[in-house]
XYZ file of C-alpha atoms in Angstrom:
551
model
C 123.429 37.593 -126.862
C 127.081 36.509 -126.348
C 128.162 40.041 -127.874
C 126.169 41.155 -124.812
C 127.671 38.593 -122.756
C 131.175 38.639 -122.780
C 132.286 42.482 -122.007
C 129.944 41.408 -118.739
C 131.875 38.571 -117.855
C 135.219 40.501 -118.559
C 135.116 43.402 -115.928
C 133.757 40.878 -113.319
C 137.043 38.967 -113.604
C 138.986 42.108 -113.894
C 137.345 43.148 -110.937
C 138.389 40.123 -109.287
C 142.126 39.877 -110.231
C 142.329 42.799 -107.423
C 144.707 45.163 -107.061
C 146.448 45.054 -110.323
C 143.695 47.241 -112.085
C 142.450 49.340 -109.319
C 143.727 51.874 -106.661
C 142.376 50.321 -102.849
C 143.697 53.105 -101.342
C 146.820 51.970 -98.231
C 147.150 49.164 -96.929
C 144.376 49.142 -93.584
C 147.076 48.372 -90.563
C 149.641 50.888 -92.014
C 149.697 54.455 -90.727
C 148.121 55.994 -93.339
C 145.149 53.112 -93.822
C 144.689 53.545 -90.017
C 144.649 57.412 -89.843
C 142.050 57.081 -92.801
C 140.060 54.361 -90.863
C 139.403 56.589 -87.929
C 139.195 60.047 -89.506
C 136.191 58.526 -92.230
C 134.631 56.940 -88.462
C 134.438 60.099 -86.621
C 133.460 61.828 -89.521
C 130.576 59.441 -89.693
C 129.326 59.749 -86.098
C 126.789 62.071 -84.538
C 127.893 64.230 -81.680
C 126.055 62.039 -79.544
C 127.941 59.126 -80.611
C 130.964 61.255 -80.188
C 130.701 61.795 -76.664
C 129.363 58.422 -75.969
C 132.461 56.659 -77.483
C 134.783 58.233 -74.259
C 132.185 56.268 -71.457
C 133.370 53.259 -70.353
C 130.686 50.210 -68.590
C 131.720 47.838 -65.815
C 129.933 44.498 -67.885
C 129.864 41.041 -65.515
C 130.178 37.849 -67.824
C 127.902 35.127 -68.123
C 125.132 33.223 -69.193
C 121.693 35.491 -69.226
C 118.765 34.939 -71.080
C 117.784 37.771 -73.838
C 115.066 38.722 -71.805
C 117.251 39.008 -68.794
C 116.896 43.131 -67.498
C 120.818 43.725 -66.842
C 121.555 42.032 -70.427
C 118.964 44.446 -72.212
C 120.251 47.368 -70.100
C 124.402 46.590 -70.943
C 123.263 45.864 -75.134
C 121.350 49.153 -74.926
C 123.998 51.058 -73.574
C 126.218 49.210 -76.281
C 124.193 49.168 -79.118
C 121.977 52.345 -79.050
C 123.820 55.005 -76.803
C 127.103 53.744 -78.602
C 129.775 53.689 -75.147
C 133.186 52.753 -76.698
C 134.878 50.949 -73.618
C 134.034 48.016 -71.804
C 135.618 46.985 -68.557
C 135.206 43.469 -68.056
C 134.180 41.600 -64.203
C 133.864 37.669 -63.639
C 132.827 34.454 -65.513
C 135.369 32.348 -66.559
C 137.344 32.954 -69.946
C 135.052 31.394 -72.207
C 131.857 33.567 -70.481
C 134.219 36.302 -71.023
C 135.129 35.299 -74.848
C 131.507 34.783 -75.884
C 129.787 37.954 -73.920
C 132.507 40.409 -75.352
C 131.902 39.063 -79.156
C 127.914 38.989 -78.816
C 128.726 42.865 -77.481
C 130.925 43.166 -80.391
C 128.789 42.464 -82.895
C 126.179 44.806 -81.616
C 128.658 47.790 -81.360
C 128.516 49.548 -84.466
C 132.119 50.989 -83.822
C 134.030 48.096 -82.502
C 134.455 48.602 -78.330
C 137.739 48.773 -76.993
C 138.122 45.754 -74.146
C 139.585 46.495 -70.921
C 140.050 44.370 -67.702
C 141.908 45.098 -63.995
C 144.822 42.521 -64.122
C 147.181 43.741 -61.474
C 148.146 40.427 -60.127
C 147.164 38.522 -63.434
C 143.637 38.247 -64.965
C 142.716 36.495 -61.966
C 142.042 39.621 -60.328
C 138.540 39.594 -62.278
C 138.351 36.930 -64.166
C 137.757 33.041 -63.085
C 140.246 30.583 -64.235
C 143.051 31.862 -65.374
C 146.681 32.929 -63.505
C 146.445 34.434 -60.383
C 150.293 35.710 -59.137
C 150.900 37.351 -56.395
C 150.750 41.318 -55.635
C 153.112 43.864 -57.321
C 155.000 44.398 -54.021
C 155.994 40.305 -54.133
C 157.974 41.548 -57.615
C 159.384 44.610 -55.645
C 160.779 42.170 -52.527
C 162.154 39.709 -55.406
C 163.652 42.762 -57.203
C 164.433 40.803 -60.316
C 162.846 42.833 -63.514
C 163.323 39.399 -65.504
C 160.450 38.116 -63.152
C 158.407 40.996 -63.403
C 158.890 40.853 -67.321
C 158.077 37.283 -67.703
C 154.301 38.143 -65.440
C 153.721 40.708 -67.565
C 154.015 38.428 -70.858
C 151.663 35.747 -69.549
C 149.464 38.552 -67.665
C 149.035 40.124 -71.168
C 148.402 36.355 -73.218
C 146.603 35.514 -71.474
C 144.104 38.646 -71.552
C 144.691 38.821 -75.137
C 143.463 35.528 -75.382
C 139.855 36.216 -74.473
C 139.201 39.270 -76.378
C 140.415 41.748 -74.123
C 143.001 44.573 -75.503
C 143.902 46.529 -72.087
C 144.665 46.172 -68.672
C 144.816 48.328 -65.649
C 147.878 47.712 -64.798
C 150.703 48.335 -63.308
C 150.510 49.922 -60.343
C 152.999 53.024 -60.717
C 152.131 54.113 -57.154
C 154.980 54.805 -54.151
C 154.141 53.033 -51.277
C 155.730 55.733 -48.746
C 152.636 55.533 -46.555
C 152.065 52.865 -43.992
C 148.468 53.422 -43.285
C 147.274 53.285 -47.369
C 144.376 51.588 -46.952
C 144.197 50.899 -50.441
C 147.531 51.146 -52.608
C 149.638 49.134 -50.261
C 150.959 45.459 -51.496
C 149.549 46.801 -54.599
C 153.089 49.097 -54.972
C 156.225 47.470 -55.863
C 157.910 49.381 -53.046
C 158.867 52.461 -51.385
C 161.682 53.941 -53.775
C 160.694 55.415 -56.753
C 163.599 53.998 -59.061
C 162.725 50.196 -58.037
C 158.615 51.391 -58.847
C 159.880 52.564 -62.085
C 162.151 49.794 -63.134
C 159.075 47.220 -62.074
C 156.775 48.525 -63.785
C 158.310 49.221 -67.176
C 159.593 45.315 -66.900
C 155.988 44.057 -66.273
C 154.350 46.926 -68.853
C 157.504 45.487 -71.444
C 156.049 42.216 -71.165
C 152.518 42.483 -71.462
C 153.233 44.914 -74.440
C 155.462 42.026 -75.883
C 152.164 39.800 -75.689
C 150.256 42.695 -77.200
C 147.988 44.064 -74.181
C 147.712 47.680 -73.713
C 149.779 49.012 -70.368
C 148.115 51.220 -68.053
C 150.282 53.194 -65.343
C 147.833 54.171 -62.482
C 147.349 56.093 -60.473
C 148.268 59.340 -61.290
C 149.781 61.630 -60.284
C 150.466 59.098 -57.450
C 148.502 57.315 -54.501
C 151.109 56.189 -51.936
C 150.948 58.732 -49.522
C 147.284 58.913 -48.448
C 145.307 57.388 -45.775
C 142.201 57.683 -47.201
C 140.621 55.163 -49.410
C 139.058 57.066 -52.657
C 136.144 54.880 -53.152
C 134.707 56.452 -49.556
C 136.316 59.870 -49.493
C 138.592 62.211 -51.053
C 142.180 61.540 -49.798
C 144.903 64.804 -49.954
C 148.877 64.629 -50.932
C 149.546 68.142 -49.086
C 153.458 67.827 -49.974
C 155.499 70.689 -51.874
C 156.359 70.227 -55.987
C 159.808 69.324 -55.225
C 158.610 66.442 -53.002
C 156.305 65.185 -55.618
C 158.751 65.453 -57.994
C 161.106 63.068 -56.354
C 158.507 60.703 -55.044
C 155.303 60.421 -56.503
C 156.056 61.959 -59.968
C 158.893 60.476 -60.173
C 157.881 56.784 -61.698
C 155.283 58.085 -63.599
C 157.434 60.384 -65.593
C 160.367 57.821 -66.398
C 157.488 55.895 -67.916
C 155.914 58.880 -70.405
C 160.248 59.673 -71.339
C 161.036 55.857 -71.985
C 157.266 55.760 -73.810
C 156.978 52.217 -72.104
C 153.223 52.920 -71.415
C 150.488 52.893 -73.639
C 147.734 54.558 -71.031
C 147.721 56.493 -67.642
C 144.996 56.566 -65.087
C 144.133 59.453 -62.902
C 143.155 58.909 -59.512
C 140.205 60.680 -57.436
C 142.625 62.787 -54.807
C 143.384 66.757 -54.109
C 147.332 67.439 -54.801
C 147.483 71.158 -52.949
C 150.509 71.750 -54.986
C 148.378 71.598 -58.144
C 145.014 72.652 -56.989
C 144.145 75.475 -54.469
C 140.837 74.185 -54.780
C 140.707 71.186 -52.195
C 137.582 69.239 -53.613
C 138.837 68.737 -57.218
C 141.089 65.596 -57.441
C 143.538 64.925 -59.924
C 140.751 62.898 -62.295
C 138.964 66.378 -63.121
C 141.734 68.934 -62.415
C 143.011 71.030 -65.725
C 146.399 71.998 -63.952
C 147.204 68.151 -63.147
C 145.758 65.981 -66.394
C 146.225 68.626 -69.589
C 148.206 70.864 -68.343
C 151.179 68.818 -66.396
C 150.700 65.564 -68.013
C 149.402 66.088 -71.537
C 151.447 69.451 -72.022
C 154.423 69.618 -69.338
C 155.251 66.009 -69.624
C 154.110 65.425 -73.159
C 152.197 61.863 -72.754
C 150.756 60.999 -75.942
C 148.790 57.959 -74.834
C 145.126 57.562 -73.828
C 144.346 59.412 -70.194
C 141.604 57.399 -68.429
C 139.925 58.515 -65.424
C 139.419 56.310 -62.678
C 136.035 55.028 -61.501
C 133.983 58.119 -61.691
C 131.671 56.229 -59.530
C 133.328 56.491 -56.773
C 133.281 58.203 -52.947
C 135.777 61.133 -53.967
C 133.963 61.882 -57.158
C 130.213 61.553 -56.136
C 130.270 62.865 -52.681
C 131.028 66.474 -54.413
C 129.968 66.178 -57.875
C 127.093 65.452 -59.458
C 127.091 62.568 -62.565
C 126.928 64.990 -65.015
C 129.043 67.969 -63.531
C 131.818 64.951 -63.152
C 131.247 64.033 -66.918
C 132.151 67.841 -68.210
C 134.762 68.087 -65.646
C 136.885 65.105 -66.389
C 137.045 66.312 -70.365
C 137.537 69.496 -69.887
C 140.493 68.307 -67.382
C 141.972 65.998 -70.577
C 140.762 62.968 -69.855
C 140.343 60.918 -73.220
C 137.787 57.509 -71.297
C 135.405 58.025 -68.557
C 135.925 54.989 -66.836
C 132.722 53.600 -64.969
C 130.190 57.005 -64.253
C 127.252 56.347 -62.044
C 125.197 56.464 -64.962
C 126.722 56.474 -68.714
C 123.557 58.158 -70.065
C 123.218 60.892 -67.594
C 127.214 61.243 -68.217
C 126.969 61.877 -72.047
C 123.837 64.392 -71.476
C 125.390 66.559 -69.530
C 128.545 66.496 -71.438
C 126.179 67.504 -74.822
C 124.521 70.267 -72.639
C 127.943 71.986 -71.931
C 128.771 71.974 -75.295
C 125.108 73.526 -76.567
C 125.820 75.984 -73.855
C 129.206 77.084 -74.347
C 130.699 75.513 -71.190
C 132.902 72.846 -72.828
C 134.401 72.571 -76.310
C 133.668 70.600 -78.861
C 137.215 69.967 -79.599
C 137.819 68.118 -76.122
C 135.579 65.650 -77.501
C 136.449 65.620 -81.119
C 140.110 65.291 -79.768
C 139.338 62.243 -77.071
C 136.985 60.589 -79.750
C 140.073 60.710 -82.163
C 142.199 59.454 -79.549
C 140.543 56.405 -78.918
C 139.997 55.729 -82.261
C 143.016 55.628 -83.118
C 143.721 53.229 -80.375
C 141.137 50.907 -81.684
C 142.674 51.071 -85.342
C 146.199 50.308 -83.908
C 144.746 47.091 -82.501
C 143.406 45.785 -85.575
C 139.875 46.198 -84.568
C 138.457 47.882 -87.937
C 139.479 44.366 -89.038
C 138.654 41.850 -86.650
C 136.668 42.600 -83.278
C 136.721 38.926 -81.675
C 139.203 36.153 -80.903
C 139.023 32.064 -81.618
C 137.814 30.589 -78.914
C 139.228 27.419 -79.853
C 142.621 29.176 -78.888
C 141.650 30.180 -75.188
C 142.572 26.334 -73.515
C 145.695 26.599 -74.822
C 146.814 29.785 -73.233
C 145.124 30.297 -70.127
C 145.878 28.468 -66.975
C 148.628 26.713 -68.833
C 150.487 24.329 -65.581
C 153.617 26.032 -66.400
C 152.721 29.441 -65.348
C 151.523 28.618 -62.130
C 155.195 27.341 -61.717
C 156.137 30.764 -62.521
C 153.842 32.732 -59.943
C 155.177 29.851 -57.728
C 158.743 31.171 -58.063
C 157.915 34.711 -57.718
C 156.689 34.041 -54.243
C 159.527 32.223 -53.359
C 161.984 35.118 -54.649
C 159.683 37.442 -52.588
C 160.027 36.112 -49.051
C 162.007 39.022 -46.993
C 163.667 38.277 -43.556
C 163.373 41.934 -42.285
C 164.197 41.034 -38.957
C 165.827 37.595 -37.001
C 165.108 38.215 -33.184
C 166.405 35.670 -30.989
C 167.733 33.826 -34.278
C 165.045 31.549 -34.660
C 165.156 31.325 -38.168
C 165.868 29.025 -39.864
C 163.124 26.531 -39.060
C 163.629 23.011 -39.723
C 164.672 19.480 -38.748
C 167.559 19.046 -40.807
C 165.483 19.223 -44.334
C 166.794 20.559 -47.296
C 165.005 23.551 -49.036
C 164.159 23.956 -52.832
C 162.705 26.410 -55.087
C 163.729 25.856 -58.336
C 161.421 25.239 -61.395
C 161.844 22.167 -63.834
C 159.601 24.219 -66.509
C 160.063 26.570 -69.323
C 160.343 29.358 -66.115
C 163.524 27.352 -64.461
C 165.929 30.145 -65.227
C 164.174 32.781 -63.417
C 164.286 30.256 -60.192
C 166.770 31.071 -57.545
C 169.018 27.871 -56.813
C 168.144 24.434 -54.760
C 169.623 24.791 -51.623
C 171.992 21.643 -51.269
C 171.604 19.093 -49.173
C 170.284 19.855 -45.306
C 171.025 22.534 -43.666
C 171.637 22.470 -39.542
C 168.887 24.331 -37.811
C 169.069 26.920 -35.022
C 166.014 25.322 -33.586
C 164.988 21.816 -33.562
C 161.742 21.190 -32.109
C 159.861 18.297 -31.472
C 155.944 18.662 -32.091
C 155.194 16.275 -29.235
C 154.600 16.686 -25.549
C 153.698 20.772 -24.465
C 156.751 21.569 -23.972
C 157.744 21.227 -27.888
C 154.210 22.313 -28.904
C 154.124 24.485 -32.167
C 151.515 26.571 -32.550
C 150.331 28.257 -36.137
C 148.654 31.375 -34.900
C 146.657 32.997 -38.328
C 145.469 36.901 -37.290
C 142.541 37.660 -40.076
C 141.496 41.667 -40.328
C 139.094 40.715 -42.975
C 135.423 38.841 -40.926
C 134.087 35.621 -42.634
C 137.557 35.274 -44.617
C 137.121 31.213 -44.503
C 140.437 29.483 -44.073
C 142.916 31.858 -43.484
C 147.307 31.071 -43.553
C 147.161 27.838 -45.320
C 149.025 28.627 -48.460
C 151.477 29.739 -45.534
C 151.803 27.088 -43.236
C 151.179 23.997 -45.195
C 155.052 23.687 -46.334
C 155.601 24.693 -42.340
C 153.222 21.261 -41.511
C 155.650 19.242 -43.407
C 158.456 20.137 -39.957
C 155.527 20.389 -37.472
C 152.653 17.906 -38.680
C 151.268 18.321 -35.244
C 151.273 21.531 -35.016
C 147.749 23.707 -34.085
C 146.115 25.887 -36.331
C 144.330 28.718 -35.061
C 142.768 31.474 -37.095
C 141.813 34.894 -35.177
C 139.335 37.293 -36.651
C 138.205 40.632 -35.563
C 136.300 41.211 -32.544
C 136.794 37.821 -31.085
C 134.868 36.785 -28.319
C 135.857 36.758 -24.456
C 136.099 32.888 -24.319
C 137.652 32.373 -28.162
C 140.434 34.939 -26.964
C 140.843 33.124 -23.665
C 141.319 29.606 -25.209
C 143.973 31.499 -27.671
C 145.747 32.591 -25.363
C 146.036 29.645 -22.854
C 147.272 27.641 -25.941
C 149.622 30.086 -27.423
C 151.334 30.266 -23.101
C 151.705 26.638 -23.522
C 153.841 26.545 -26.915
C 157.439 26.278 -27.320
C 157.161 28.147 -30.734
C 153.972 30.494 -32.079
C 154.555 31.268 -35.941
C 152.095 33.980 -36.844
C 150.676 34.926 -40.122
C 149.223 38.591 -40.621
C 146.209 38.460 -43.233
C 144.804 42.291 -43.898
C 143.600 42.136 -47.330
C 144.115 45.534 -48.970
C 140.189 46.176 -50.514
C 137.971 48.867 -51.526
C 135.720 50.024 -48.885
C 137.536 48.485 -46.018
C 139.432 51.640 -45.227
C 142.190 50.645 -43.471
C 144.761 47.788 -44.482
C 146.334 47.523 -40.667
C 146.585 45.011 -38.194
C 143.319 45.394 -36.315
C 143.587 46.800 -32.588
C 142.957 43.689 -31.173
C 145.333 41.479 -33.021
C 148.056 44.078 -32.254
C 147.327 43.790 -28.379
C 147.599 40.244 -28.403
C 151.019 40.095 -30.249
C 152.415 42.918 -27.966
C 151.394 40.553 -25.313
C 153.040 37.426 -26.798
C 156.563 39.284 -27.722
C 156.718 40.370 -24.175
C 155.678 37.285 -22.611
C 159.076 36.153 -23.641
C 157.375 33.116 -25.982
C 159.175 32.272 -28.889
C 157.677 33.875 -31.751
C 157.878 34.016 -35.346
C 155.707 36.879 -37.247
């Protein structure tokens, strides 16, 4: 019995002494043990599986019972059709944490984790650090800033489970009337988009997010918003070149992105064809940016459930199109099922090529294996409270609105504003450095008015595009109350009413000063991001009515 025994016993210790006595093949997070990882995957997977791994699903966090219909629907889509990207909408970060690990563990090829986080995570996600928009970094023009946003930005979407963002905004903002790029651009010349936008990408990549540059080949100039309708850039090559082009290819030659996003629009100088936009067009996504420009990355459509997309293509024409174009993700089709049918049906019948999909499937694979996710899929949620929302960074989105305020013009001198106060915007945090420094000691105004009696009456006059907006200029005017504490506050909204816009104006005639805050919030589906007709009446009417005004 113990001859039996003990050659037993032996080769389970050997076994166990590891790597001494046996070959494991490379190590899994080097290049070869990742190359292996994703080759032996997509070996493994059925066509079907193939193609589904390119959708990505828009999946809202939160609590919902197992029974719940839109929790069975997201797990089926996850678990038995197999998608391979997430994009993750509201909850707060530990909804977040908890509904991308239970989706995690159903996967059976571990889901790469996206998120929009333009203007932090706060763009979707409850909780955590809201800055302000890209074109606040632009006005500020200090890459350290943008670099520093990006870093948090990135932690702090790490931190939840989430690997990529959609972000930054590589867009020129050379059109007035975007409806729907607008204080989402750093600016209106190229080499300042470019330099922003590799600082913020540099940081988030330092806090190991994923970097998306978006929205290609560039969304500035249109005056259409692509979520209703198909907007045109009718300029020549050479224009695009310089402009549009221009940020996205210093990105792909410095390799300081890790993804680009292709946005629903007709470029003429690509496309003869004026209803295929850049997201499905050969010429713009394989041809110029996979093969002329040689980006390496991932290519990810955007919404293909959008205006510009649907309005002209069917679900499943949209599907085929966008591989055979070069696109490696399908971000957010109509439907995800209907999307990977009709991509399977062009390849049974000849009309797309396998190899689109083997090479996408690859692609993102690899992507997956580069983030460790063969490994480990979720994060400790123990970690999130201290990251996320930290006090610290709030001083830092602080600053950058500070650094971002822009006197673009001084009629009548009535700036600066004040009663002899002194003005600071330094930080006393971890972020002081990037502060600008205190002004010392008071300043002497141009102006010095007294808030009593009508003929020193101040009046803070907020002009709201967007109905039911709830308090509107506050963030705005609140340091302003601190001069003025009995100053009136008066919000404006579209379409005012005869007597509302009577009583506005009878109290803005009797003011000494009117400081005026614009609020157009720049949204999908508005389609239009301008001062409303109305609003622009009444402040042609107050700058020729020879009242002081501030706007």
């Amino acid at each position: 019995m113990k001859r039996i025994l003990f050659p037993i016993v032996t080769i389970a210790l050997l076994s166990s002494t590891g790597c001494t006595f046996f070959h494991r093949g490379p190590d899994p997070m080097s290049p070869e043990g990742q190359a292996l990882w994703v080759e032996e995957t997509l070996a493994g997977m059925s066509g079907r599986e193939k193609v589904a791994s390119l959708i990505g699903i828009a999946v809202t966090a939160g609590f919902a019972h197992v029974d719940d219909p839109g929790r069975i629907s997201i797990e089926a889509l996850v678990g038995d059709l197999g998608v391979g990207c997430i994009a993750m909408w509201g909850g707060n970060p530990y909804d977040e944490a908890i509904t991308i690990a239970r989706l995690q563990e159903i996967a059976r090829v571990p889901l790469l984790v996206a998120a929009d986080n333009e203007w932090g995570l706060a763009q979707r996600i409850d909780g955590t650090t809201l800055f302000p928009k890209a074109m606040a970094l632009g006005a500020a023009g200090d890459t350290a800033l943008a670099r520093a946003m990006g870093y948090v930005t990135g932690a702090e979407t790490r931190a939840i489970g989430i690997h990529m963002g959609y972000a930054p905004v590589a867009d020129v903002n050379n059109n007035p009337l975007n409806p729907i790029i607008s204080v989402r651009s750093f600016g209106e010349d190229p080499d300042l988009v470019y330099r922003m936008a590799y600082a913020w990408s540099y940081g988030a990549r330092q806090a190991g997010m994923l970097t998306t540059a978006k929205h290609f080949p560039g969304h500035g100039d249109t005056s259409v918003d692509s979520h209703i309708d198909l907007p045109i850039v009718g300029v020549s090559m050479e224009r695009l070149e310089q402009m549009e082009l221009a940020p996205f290819r210093a990105l792909v030659e410095s390799g300081g992105i890790d993804a680009i996003m292709t946005a629903h629009l007709w470029v003429s100088a690509f496309d003869p064809d004026e209803t295929i936009p850049a997201s499905l067009s050969v010429n713009i996504t394989r041809r110029y940016l996979r093969e002329d420009l040689g980006f390496e990355g991932l290519i990810v459509t955007d919404a293909l459930r959008m205006g510009a997309v649907v309005q002209n293509y069917g679900v499943e024409e949209a599907a085929v199109m966008a591989v055979r174009a070069g696109a490696d993700l399908l971000l957010l089709p109509a439907d995800a099922t209907r999307s990977v049918d009709g991509i399977l049906r062009a390849v049974r019948e000849g009309r797309l090529d396998q190899e689109f999909v083997n090479t996408a499937a690859r692609r993102i694979l690899a992507v997956k294996a580069r983030l460790g996710l063969h490994l480990r899929r979720s994060v400790p949620v123990n970690d999130i409270d201290r990251i996320v929302g930290d006090p610290a960074v709030r001083e830092l989105a602080g600053i950058i609105a500070s650094r971002s305020i822009t006197v673009v013009k001084n009629e009548g001198e009535i700036l600066p504003l004040g009663q002899g106060k002194g003005v600071s915007a330094t930080g006393t945090g971890r972020y002081a450095s990037l502060a600008p420094p205190t002004v010392e000691g008071p300043f002497t105004p141009r102006h010095d008015i007294s808030s009593g009696g009508a003929a020193g009456r101040v009046v803070f006059l907020a002009l709201s595009s967007d109905p039911g907006s709830g308090a509107v200029g506050g963030a705005f005017f609140s340091p302003l109350r601190e001069l003025y504490p009995d100053a009136r506050h008066l919000t404006l909204y579209p379409e005012p009413g005869r007597e509302e816009a009577e009583e506005v104006l009878s109290i803005v005639e009797d003011a000494a000063l009117v400081v005026v805050a614009v609020v157009s919030r720049v949204r999908d589906q508005k389609g239009h991001a301008a001062v409303v007709d109305e609003h622009a009446s009444l402040l042609r009417y107050i700058a020729g009515s020879g009242i002081r005004t501030l706007r």
